[in-house]
XYZ file of C-alpha atoms in Angstrom:
288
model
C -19.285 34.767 0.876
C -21.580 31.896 2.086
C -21.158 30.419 -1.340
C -17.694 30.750 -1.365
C -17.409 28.953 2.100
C -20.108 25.837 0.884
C -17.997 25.706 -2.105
C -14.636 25.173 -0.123
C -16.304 23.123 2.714
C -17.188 21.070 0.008
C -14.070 21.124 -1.305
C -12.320 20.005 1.447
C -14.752 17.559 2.749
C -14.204 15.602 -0.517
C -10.078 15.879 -0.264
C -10.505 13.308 2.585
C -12.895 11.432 1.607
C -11.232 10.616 -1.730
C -7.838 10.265 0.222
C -9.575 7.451 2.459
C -10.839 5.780 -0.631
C -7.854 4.940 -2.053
C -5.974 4.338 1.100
C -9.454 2.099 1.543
C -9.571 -0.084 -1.610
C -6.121 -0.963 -1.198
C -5.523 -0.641 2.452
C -1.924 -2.866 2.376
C -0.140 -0.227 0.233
C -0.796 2.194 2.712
C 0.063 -0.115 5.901
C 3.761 -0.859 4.496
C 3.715 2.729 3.501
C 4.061 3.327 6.953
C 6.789 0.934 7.576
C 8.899 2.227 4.894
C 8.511 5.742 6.373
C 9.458 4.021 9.292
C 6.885 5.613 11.189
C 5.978 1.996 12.724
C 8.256 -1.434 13.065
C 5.866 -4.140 12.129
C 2.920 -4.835 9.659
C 0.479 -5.927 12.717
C 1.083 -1.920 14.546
C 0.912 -0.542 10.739
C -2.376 -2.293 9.957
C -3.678 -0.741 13.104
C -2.537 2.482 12.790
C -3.873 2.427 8.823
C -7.289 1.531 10.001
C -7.526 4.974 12.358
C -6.112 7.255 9.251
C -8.521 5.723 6.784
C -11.381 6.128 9.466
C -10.182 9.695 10.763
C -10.304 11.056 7.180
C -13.712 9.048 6.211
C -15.252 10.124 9.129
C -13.416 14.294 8.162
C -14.964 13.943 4.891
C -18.189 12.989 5.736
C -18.155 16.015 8.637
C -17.201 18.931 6.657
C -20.272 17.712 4.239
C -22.281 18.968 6.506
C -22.602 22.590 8.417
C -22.128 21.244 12.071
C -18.988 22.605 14.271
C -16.832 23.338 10.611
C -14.894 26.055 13.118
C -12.575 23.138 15.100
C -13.152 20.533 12.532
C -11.328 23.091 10.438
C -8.340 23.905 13.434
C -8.339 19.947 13.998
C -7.461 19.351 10.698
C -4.972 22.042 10.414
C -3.162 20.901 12.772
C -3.231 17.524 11.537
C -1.914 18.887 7.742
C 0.531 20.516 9.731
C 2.057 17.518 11.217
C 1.457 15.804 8.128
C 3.523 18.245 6.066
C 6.105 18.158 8.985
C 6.884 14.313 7.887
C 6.692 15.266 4.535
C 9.287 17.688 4.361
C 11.416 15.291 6.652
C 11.280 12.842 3.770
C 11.850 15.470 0.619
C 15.087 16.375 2.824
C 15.827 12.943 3.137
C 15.691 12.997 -0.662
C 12.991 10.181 -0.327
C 11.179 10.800 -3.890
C 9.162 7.532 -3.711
C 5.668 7.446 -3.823
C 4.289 8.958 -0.516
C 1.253 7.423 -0.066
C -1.263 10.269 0.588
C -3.241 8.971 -2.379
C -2.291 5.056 -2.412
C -1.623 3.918 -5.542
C -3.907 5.165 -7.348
C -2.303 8.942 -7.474
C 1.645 8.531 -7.157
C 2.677 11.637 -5.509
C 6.322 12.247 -4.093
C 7.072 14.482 -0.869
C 7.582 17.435 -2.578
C 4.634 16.974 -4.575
C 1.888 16.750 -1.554
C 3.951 19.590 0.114
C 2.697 21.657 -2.568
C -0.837 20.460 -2.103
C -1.245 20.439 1.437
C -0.062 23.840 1.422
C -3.274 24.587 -0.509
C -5.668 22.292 1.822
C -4.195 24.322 4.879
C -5.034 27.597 3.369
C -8.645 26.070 2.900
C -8.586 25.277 6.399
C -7.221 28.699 7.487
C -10.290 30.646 5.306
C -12.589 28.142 6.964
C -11.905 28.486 10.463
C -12.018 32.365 10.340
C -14.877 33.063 8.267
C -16.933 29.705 9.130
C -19.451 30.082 12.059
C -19.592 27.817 14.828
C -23.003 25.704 14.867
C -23.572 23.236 17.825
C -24.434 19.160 17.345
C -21.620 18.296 18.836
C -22.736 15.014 19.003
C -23.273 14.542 15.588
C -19.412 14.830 15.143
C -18.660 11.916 17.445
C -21.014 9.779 16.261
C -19.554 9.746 13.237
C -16.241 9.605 14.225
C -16.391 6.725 16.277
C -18.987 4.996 13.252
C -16.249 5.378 10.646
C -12.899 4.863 12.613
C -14.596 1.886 14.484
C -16.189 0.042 11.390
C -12.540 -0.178 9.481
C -11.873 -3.232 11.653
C -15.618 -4.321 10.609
C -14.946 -3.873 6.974
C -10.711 -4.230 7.025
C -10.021 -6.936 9.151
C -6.612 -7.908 9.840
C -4.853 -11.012 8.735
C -2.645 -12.901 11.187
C 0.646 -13.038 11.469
C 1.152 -16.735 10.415
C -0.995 -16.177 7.544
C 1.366 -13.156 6.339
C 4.226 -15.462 5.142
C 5.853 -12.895 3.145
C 5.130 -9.318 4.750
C 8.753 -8.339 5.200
C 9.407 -8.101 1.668
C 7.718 -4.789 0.806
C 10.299 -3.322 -1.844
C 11.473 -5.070 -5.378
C 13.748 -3.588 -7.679
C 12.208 -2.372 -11.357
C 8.708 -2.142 -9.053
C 9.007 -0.140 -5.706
C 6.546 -0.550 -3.019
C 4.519 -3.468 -3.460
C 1.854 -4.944 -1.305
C 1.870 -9.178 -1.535
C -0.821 -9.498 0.702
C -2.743 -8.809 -2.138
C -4.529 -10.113 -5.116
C -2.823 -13.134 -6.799
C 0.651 -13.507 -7.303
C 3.724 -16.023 -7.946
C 6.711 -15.762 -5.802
C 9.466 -17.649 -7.106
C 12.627 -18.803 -5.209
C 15.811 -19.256 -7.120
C 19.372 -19.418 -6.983
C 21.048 -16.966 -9.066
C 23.834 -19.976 -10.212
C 21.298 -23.068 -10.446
C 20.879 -24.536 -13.385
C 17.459 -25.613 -12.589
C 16.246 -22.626 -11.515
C 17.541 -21.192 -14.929
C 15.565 -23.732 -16.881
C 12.056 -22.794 -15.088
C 13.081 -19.187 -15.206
C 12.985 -20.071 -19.052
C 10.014 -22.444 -19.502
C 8.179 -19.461 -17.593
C 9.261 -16.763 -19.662
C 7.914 -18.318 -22.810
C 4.871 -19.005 -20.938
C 4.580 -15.296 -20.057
C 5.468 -13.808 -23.447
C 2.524 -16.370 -25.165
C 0.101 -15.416 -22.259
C -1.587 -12.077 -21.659
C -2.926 -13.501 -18.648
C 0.436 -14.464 -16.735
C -0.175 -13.952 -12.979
C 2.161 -11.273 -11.495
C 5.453 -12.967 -10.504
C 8.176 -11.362 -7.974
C 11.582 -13.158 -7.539
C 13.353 -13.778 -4.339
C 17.188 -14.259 -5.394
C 19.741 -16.083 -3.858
C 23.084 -15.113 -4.464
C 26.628 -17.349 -4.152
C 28.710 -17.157 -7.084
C 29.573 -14.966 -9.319
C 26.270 -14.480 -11.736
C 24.163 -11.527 -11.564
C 20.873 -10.772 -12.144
C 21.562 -9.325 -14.986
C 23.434 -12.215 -16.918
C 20.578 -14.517 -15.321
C 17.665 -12.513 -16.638
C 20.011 -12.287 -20.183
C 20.783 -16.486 -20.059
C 16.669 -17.118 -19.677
C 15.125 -14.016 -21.054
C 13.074 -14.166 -17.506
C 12.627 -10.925 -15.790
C 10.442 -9.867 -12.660
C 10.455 -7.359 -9.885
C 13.203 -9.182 -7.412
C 14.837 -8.682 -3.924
C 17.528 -10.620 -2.487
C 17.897 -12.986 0.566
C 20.162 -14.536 2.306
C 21.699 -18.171 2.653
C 18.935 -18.802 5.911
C 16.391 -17.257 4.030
C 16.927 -19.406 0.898
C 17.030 -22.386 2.790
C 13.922 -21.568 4.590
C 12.097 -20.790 1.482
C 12.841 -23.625 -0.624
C 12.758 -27.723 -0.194
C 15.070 -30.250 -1.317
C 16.143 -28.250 -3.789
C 16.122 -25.091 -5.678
C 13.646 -23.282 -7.198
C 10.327 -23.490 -5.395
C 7.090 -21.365 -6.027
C 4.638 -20.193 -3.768
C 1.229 -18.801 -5.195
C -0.372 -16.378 -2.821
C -4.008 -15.172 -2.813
C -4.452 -11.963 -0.750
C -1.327 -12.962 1.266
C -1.975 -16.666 1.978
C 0.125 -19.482 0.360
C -2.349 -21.726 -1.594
C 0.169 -23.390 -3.672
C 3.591 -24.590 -3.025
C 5.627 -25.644 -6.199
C 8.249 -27.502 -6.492
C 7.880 -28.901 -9.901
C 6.116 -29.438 -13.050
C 6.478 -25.117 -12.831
C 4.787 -24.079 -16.194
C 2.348 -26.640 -15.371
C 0.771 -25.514 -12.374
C 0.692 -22.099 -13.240
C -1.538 -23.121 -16.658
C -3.970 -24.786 -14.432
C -4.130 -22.188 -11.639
C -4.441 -19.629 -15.301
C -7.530 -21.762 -16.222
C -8.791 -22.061 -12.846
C -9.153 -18.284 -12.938
């Protein structure tokens, strides 16, 4: 029996720790996660709240590793599957069958799908907590608790507002979720009926198709007439994960004119484009 208990302390231990990884390396997918869920109402209280999850479950994984107080480590984190699950099933009734977000992006898992395996991680917890004996250190557990949920802010910090330009747009169509505070990317203004913006939306699509090393581009439409995205995408052969905004928006976004491009590196605007497109993006390509 002792070997059976190692073997599903071990188990277990390594369930959170891998879930904090990849909540870890890409810690942005995880904050607007949160928003979606709409279980906070801005990026600064989701980057916050992120931090303590990644932490909690760092700091779980690294605990049930080792043989000290497994008994209410294992009733703590029942409880916290349980209210886990609770959202989860909120969301699969919703009919919400986006990624969830238990595993980042690196595992894409929908509601119903992380039902079905917290329901085993909750029986693992159950065997533990009745068959587990109680061994004392309690120390030892908050020590590491407070080590791993206080160092996120260490090794996570949190951008500023200002410097988050374009953290409301969370959700593209033909993409999902995506996280523009990081990595590099190309967000391109246009207007859906400019003729302009339809001759860069061509110059860069032939740039794209001859280059394997094209950044990732996301479009920001502006609608007034009657072309779609479709028949836009069709007339240039240009297509990208897009949104839509509205007139204010637009007007914010751009300059004299339509379109305008904005390069981001981990969420901060390092180049603002309003001509000579294809250009710019070859020398930020060779910059690389």
């Amino acid at each position: 029996m002792k070997k059976r208990l190692f073997f599903l302390r071990i188990v277990f231990g390594l369930s959170f720790l891998f879930s904090a990884y990849t909540k870890f390396i890409v810690p942005g997918y995880f904050e607007i996660t949160l928003m979606d869920q709409g279980l906070v109402n801005n990026r600064l209280a989701a980057a916050q709240w992120a931090r303590f999850f990644i932490g909690m479950e760092m700091a779980l994984g690294i605990l049930f590793l080792t043989p000290y107080y497994t008994r209410k480590l294992s009733l703590f984190s029942f409880f916290i599957l349980v209210v886990f699950t609770g959202h989860l099933i909120f969301l699969h009734v919703k009919g919400v069958t986006e990624n969830c977000g238990c595993f980042g992006e690196m595992i894409s898992m929908t509601p119903l799908e992380s039902i079905f395996k917290n329901g085993f991680l909750l029986s693992i917890a159950l065997l533990l907590y009745f068959y587990s004996k109680q061994k004392g250190k309690f120390y030892w557990v908050l020590i590491v608790s407070a080590f791993f949920i206080g160092s996120m802010w260490v090794f996570l910090p949190i951008q500023k507002p200002e410097d988050l330009s374009f953290q409301s747009y969370t959700s593209f169509e033909n993409k999902g979720r995506v996280d523009l505070n990081a990595g590099e990317k190309v967000i391109a203004v246009f207007n859906l009926d400019c003729e302009h913006c339809q001759e860069t939306a061509s110059k860069m699509a032939r740039l794209k198709n001859s280059s394997k090393d094209f950044p990732q581009t996301f479009v920001l439409y502006y609608k007034e007439g009657a072309s779609t995205v479709e028949s836009f995408e069709k007339k240039t052969g240009f297509s990208a994960p897009y949104t839509f905004i509205d007139v204010n928006t637009f007007f914010d976004l751009i300059g004299n004119s339509p379109p305008r491009l904005y390069y981001l590196k981990n969420g901060k605007t390092v180049h603002v484009w309003d001509d000579n497109f294809v250009t710019n993006i070859k020398k930020q390509m060779d910059s690389r």
